[in-house]
PDB file of C-alpha atoms in Angstrom:
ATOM      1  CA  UNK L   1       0.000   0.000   0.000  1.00 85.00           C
ATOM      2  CA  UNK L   2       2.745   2.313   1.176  1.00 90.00           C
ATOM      3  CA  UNK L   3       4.309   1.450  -2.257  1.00 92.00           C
ATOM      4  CA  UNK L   4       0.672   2.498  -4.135  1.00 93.00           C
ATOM      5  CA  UNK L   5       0.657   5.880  -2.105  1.00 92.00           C
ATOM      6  CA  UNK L   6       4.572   6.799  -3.703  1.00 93.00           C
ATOM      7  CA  UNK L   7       4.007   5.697  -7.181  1.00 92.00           C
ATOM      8  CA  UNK L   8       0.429   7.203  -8.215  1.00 94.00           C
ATOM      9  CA  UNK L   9      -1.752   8.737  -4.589  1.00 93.00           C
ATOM     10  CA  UNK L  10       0.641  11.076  -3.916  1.00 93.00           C
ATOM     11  CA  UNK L  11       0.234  12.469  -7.255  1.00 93.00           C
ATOM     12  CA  UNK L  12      -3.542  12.246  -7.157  1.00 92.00           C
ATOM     13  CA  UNK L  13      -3.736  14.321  -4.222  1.00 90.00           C
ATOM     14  CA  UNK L  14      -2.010  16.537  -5.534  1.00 90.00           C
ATOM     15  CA  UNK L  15      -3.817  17.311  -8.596  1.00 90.00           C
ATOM     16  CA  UNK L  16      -6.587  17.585  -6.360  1.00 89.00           C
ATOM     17  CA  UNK L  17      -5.357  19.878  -4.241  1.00 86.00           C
ATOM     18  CA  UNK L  18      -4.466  22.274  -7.812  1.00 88.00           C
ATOM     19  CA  UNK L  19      -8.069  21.566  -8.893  1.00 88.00           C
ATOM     20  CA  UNK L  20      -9.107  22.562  -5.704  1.00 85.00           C
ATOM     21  CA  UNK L  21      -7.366  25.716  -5.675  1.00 86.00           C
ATOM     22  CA  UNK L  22      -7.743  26.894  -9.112  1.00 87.00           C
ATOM     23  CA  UNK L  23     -11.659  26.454  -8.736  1.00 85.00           C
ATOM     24  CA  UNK L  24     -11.886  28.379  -5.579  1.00 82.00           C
ATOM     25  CA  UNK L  25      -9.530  31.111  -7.054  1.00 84.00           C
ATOM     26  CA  UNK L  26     -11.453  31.866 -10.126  1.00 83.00           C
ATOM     27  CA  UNK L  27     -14.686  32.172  -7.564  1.00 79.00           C
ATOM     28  CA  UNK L  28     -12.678  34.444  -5.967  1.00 76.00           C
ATOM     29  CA  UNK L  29     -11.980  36.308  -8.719  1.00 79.00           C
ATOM     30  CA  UNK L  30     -15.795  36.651  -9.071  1.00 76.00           C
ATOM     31  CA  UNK L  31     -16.256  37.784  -5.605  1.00 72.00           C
ATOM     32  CA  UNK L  32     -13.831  40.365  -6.200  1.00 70.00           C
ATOM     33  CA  UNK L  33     -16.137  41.925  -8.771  1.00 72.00           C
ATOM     34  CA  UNK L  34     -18.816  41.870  -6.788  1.00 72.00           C
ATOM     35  CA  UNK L  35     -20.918  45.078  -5.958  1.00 67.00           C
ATOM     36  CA  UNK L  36     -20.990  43.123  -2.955  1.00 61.00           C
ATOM     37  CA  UNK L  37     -17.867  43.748  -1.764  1.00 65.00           C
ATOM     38  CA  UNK L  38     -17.251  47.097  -2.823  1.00 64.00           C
ATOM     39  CA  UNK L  39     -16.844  48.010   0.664  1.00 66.00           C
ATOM     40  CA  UNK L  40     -14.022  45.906   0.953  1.00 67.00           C
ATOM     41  CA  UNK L  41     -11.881  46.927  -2.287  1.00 63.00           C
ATOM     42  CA  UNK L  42     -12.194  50.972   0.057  1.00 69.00           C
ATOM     43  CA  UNK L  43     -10.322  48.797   3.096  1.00 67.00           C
ATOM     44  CA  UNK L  44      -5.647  48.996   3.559  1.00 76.00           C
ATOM     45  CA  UNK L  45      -4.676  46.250   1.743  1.00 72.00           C
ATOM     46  CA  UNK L  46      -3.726  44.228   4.423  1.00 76.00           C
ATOM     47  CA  UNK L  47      -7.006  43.790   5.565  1.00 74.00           C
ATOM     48  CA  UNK L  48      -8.425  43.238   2.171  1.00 68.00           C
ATOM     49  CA  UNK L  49      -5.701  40.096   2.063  1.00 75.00           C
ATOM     50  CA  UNK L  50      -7.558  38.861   5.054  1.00 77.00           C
ATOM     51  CA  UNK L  51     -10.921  39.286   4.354  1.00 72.00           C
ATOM     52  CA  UNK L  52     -10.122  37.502   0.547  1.00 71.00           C
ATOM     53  CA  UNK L  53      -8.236  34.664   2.556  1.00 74.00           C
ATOM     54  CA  UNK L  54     -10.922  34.297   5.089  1.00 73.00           C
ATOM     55  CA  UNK L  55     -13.308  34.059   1.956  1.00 71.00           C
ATOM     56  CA  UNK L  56     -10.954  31.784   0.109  1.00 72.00           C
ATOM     57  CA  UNK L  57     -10.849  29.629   3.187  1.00 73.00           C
ATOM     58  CA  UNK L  58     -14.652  29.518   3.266  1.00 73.00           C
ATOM     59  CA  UNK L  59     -15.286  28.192  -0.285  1.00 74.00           C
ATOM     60  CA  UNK L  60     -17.045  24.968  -0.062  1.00 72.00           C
ATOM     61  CA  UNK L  61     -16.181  23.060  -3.902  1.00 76.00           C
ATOM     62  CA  UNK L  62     -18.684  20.396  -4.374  1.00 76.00           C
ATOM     63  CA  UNK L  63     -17.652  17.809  -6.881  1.00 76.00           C
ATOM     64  CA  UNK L  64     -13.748  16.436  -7.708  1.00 78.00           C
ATOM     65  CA  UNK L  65     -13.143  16.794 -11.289  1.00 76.00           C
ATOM     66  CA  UNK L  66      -9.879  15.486 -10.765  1.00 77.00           C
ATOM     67  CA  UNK L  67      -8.340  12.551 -12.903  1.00 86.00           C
ATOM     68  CA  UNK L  68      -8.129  10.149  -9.796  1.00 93.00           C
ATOM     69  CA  UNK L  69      -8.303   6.375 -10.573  1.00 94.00           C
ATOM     70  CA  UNK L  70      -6.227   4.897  -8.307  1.00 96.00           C
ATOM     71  CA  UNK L  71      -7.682   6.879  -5.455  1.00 95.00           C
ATOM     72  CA  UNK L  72     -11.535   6.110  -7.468  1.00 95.00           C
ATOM     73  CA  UNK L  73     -10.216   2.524  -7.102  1.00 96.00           C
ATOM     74  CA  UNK L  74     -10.259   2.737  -3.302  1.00 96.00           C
ATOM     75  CA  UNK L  75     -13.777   4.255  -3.205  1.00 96.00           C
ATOM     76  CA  UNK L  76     -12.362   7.430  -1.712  1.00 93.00           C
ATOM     77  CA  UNK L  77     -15.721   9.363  -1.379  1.00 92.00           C
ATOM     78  CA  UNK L  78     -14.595  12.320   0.280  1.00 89.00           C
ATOM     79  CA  UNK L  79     -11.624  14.481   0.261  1.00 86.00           C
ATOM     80  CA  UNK L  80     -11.330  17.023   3.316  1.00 83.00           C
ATOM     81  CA  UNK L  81      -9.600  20.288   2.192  1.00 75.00           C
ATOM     82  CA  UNK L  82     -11.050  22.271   5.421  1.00 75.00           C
ATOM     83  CA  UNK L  83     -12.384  20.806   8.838  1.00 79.00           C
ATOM     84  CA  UNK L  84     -14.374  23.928   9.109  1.00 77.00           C
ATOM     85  CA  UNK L  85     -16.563  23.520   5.891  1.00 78.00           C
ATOM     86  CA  UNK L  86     -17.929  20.475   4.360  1.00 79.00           C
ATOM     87  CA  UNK L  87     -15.862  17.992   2.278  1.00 84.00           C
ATOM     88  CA  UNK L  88     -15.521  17.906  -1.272  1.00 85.00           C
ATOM     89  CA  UNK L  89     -17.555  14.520  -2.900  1.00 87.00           C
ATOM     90  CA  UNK L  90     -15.482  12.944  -5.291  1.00 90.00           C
ATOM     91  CA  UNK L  91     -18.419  11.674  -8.203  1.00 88.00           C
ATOM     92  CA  UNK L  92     -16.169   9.264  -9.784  1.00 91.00           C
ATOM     93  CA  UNK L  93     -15.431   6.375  -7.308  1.00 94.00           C
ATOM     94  CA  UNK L  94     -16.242   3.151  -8.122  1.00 95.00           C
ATOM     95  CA  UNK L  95     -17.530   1.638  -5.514  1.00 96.00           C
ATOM     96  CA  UNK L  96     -17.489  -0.949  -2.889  1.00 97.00           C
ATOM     97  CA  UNK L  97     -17.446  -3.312  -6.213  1.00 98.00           C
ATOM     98  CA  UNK L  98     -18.120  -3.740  -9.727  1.00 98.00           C
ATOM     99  CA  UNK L  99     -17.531  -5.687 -12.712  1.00 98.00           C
ATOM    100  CA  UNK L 100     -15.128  -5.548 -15.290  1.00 97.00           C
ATOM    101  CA  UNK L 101     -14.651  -6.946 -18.912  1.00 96.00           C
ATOM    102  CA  UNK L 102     -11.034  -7.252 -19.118  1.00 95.00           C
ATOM    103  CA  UNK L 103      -8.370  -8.554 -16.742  1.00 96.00           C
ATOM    104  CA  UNK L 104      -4.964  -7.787 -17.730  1.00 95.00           C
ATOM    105  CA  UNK L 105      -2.155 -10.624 -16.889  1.00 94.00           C
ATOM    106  CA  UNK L 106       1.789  -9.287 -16.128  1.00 94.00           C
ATOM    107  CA  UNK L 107       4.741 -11.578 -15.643  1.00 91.00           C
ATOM    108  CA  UNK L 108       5.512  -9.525 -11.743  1.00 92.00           C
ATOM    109  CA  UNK L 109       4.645  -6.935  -8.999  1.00 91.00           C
ATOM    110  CA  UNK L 110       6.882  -4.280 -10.931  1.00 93.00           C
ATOM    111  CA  UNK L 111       4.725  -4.511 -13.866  1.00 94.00           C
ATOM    112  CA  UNK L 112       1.381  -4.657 -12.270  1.00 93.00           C
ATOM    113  CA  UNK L 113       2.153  -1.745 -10.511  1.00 95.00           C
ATOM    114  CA  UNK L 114       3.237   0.235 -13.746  1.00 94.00           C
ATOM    115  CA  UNK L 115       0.066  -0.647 -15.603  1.00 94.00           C
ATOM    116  CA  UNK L 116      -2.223   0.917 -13.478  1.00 95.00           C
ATOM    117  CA  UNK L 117      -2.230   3.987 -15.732  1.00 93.00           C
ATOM    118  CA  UNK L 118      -2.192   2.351 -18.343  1.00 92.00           C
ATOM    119  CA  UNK L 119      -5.920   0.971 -18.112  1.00 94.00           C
ATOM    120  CA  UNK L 120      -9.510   2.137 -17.428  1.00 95.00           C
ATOM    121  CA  UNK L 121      -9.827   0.837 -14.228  1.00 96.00           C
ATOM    122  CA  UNK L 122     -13.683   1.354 -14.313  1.00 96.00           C
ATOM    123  CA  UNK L 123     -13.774  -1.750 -16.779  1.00 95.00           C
ATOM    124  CA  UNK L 124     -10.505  -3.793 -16.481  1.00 96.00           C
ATOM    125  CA  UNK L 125      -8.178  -4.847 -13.770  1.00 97.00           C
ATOM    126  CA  UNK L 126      -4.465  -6.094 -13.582  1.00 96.00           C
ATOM    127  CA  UNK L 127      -3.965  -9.066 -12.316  1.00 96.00           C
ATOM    128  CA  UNK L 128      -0.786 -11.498 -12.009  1.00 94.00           C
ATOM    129  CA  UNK L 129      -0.718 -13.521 -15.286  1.00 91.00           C
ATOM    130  CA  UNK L 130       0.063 -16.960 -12.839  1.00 88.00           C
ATOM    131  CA  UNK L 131      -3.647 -16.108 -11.265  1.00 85.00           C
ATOM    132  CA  UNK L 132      -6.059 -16.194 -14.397  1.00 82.00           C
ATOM    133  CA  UNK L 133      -6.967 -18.495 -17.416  1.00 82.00           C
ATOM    134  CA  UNK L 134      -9.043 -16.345 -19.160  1.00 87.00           C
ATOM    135  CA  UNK L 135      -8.422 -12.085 -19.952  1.00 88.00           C
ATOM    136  CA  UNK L 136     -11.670 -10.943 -21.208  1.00 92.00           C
ATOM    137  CA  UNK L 137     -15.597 -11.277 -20.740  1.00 93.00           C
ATOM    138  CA  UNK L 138     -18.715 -10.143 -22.220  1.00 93.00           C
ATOM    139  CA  UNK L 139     -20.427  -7.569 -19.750  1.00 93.00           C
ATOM    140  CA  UNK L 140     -24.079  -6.244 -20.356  1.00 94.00           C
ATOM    141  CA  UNK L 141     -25.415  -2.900 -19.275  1.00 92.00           C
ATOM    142  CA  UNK L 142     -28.194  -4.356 -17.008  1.00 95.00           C
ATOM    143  CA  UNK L 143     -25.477  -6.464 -14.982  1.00 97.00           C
ATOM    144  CA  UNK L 144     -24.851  -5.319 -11.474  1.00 97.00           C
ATOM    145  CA  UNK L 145     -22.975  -6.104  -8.347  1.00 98.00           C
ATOM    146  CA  UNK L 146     -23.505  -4.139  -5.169  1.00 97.00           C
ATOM    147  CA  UNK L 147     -22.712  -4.065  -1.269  1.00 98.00           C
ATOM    148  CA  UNK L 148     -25.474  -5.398   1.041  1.00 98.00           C
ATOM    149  CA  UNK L 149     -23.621  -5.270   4.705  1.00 97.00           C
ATOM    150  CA  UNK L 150     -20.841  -4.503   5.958  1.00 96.00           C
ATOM    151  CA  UNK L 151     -18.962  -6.063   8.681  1.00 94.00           C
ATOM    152  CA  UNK L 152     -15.307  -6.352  10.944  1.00 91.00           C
ATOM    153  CA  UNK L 153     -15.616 -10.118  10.011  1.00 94.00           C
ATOM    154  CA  UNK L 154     -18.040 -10.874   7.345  1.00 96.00           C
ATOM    155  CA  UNK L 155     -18.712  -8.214   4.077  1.00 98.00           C
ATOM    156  CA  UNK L 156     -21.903  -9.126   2.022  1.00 98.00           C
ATOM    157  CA  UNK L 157     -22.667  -8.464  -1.247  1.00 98.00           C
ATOM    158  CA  UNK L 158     -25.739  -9.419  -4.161  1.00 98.00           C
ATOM    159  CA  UNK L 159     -24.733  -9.488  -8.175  1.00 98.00           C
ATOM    160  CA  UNK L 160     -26.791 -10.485 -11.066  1.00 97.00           C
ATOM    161  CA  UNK L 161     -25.450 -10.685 -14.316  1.00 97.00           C
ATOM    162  CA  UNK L 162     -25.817 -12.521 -17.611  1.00 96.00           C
ATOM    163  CA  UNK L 163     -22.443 -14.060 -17.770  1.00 96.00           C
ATOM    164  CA  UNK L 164     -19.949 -15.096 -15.825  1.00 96.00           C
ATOM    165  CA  UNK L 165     -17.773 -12.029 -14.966  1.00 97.00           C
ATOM    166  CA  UNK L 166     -14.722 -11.329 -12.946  1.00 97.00           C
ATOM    167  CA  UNK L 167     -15.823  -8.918  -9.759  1.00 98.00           C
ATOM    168  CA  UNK L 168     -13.036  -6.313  -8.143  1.00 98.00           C
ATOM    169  CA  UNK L 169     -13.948  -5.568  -4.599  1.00 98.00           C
ATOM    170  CA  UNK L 170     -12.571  -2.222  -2.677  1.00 97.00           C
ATOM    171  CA  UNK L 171     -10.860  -4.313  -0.323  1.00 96.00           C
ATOM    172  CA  UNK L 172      -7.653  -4.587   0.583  1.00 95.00           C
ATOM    173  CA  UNK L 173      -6.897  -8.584  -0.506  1.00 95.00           C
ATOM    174  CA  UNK L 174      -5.199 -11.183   2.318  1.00 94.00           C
ATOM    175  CA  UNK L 175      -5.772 -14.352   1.448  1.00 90.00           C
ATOM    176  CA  UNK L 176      -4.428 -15.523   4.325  1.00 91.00           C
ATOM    177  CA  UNK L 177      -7.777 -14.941   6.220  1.00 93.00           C
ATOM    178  CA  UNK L 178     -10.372 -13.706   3.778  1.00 96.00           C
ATOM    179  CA  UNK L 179     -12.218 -16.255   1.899  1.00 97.00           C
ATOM    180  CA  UNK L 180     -14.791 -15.787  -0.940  1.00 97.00           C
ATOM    181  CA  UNK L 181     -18.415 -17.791  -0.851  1.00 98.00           C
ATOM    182  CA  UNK L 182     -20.809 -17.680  -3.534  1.00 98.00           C
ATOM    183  CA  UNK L 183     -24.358 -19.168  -2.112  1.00 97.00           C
ATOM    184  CA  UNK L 184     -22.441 -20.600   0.257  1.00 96.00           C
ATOM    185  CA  UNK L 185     -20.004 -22.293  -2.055  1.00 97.00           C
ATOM    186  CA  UNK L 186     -16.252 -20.972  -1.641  1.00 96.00           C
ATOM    187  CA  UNK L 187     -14.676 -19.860  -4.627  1.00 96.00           C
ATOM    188  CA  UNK L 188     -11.224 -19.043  -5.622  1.00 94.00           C
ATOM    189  CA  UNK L 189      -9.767 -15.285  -5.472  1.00 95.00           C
ATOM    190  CA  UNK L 190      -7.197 -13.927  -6.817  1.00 95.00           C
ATOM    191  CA  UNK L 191      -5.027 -10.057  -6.379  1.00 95.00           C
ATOM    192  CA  UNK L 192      -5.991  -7.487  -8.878  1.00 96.00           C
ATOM    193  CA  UNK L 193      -4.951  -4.046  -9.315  1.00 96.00           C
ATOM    194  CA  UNK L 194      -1.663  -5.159  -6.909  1.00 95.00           C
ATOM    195  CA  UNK L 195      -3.655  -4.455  -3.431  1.00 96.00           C
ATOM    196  CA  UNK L 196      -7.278  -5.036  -4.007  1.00 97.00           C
ATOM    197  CA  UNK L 197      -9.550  -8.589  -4.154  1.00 97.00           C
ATOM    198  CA  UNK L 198     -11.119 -10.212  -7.152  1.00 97.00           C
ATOM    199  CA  UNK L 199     -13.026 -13.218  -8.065  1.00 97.00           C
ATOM    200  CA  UNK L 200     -15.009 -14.784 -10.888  1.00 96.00           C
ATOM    201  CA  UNK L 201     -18.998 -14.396 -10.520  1.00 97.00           C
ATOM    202  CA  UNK L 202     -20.878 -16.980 -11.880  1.00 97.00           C
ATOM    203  CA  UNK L 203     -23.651 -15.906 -13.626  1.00 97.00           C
ATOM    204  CA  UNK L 204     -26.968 -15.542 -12.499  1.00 97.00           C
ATOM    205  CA  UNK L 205     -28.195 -13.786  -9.357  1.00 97.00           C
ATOM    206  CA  UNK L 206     -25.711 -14.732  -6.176  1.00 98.00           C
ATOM    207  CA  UNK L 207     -25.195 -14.097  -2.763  1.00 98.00           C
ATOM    208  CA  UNK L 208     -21.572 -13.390  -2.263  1.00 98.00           C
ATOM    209  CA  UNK L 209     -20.127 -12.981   1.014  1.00 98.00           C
ATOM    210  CA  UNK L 210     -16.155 -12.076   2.216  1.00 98.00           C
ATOM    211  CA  UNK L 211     -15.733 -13.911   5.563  1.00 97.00           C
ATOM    212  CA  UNK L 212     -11.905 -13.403   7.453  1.00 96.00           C
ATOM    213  CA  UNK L 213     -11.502 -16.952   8.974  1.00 93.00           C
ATOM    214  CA  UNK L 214      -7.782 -16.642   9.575  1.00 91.00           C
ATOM    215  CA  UNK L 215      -5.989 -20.411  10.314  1.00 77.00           C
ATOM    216  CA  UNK L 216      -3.826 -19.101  13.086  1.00 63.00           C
ATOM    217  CA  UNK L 217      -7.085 -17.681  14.798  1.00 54.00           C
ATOM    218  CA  UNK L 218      -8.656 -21.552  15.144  1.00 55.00           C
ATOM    219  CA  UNK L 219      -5.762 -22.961  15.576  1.00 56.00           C
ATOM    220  CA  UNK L 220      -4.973 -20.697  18.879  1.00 52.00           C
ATOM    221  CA  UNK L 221      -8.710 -21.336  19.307  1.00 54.00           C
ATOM    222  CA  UNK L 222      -7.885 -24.754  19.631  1.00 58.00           C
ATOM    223  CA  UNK L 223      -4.803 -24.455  21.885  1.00 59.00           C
ATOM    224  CA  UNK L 224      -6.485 -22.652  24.192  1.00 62.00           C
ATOM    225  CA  UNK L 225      -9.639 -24.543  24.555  1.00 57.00           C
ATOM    226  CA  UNK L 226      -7.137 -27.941  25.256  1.00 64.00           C
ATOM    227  CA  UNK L 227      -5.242 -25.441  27.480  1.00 59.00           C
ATOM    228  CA  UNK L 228      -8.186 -24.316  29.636  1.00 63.00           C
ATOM    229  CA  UNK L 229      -9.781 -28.483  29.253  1.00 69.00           C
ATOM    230  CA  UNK L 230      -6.260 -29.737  30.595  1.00 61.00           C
ATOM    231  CA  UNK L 231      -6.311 -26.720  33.330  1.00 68.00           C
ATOM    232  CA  UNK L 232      -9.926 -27.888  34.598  1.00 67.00           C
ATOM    233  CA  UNK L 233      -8.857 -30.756  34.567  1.00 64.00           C
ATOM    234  CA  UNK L 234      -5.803 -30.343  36.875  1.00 64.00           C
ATOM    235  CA  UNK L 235      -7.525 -28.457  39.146  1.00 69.00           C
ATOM    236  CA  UNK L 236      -9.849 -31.225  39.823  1.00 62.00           C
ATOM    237  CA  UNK L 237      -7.321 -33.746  39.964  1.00 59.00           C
ATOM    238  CA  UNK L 238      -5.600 -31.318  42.929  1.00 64.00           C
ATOM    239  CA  UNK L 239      -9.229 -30.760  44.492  1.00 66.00           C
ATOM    240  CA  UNK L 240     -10.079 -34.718  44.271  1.00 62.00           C
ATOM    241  CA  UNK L 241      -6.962 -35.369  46.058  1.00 65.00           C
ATOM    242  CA  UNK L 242      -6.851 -32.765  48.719  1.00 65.00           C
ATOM    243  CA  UNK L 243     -11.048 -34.281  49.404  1.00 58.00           C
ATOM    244  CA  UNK L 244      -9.359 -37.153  49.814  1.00 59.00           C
ATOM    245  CA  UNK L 245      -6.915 -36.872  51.945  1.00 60.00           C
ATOM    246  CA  UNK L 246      -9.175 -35.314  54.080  1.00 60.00           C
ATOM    247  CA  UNK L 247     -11.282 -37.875  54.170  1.00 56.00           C
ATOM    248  CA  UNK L 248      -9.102 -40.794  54.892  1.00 59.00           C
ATOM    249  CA  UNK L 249      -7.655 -38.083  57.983  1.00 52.00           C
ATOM    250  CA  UNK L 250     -11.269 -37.907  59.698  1.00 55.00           C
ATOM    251  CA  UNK L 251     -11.679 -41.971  59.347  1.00 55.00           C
TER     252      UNK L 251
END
C-alpha cells in the first residue's frame, strides 16, 4: 500500500489539491467583482488580504473533477480540504465493487504496478498472469454487483449478471484470512490491481459474502480450549486429592 501511495496517490492528491485551488480562485476572482464587496476593495490592503483569505478559506467546492483512478479505485468518497466547511464529494469512485470486462495478466509486482495507468480501471483490472486463465468477458449494461452489509468479520454483497464475470472488490486482498463464498459455495480469489480482491462471478443472481476466517485464529482457538480443558482438569485432579486426603484423615 505504502508502495501504491509513492508511485500514483501522492500524485492524485495533488492534482486535487491544484483543482481545488484553481476552482476556488477563479470564484474568488468573481467575488472580487462583486458590488458586494465594494466596501471591501475601500479597506488597507492588508485587511483586504484577510478578508479575501478568510473568503478563500470559506469556499465549499462540491464535486472532484480530478483525474483520480487509483484513489476512485479505493472508493475514496470524500476528500477534506477544510475541517471547518464540508468535504468535497469525489463523483467518480467506483464503488465498494463492480464488474469488469477485461483482466490484464503481467509476468511480476513491478509490472502490475506500472500498468495501473495504463488501463480504465472502471472496466478492467491487472492481475498477475500466474492467477487467471481467461483475460476478457462479455459484460451487459443491465449487470450489477452491489454491497449489502458490511462487517469487521463478514462483508456481504448481491450481483446479477448474464455471464460469468470477474468482480473487483474495494478491499484490501489477504488471502491468508479472507475467503470468498458464492451461495455458500467458496470460490477461488485472486489479487488485482496489486492491493485489491477479485473473483469470478458466476452468472446468475448470487449471494456473495467475504468472511476473514484466519488459520492461526482456530488454531490458537484450539490451543487454548485444550489449554483451559487440561487446566480444569488439573484443578480437579488437585481438588479430588486434597477431598481425599481429608477424608481418609477424619476416618
Amino acid at each position: 500500500y505504502q508502495e501504491l501511495i509513492e508511485f500514483y496517490i501522492s500524485n492524485e492528491i495533488q492534482l486535487i489539491s491544484q483543482q481545488i485551488g484553481k476552482e476556488k480562485n477563479n470564484i474568488l476572482n468573481m467575488y472580487r467583482m462583486s458590488p458586494k464587496l465594494a466596501s471591501l476593495r475601500s479597506l488597507p490592503e492588508e485587511q483586504q488580504q484577510k478578508q479575501m483569505q478568510f473568503i478563500y478559506d470559506t469556499i465549499a467546492i462540491k464535486r472532484l473533477k480530478a483525474t483520480t483512478p487509483v484513489l476512485n479505485m479505493l472508493n475514496t468518497k470524500y476528500v477534506i480540504t477544510n475541517k471547518a466547511i464540508a468535504p468535497v464529494e469525489n463523483t467518480n469512485k467506483n464503488g465498494n465493487c463492480w464488474f469488469v470486462e477485461k483482466l490484464k495478466p503481467v509476468g511480476s509486482a513491478n509490472k502490475e504496478m506500472l500498468a495501473l495507468k495504463e488501463i480504465d480501471l472502471k472496466k478492467e483490472a491487472v492481475v498477475p498472469s500466474s492467477q487467471i486463465k481467461k483475460s476478457s468477458w462479455v459484460k451487459d449494461s443491465q449487470d450489477s454487483i452491489y454491497m449489502t452489509s458490511y462487517g469487521t468479520n463478514k462483508i456481504s454483497y448481491s450481483s446479477v449478471s448474464k455471464s460469468a464475470l470477474p468482480a473487483i472488490f474495494s478491499e484490501i486482498y489477504y488471502p491468508d484470512g479472507w475467503n470468498c463464498y458464492v451461495d455458500g459455495k467458496k470460490v477461488e480469489t485472486f489479487r488485482a490491481n496489486y492491493v485489491l480482491r477479485g473473483a469470478i462471478i458466476p452468472a446468475g443472481k448470487h449471494k456473495i459474502e467475504w468472511k476473514f476466517e484466519p488459520q492461526t485464529f482456530y488454531t490458537a482457538s484450539t490451543i487454548s480450549l485444550i489449554g483451559s480443558i487440561l487446566l480444569f482438569l488439573g484443578c480437579g485432579f488437585v481438588f479430588g486429592s486434597s477431598a481425599k486426603k481429608r477424608f481418609s484423615l477424619k476416618a
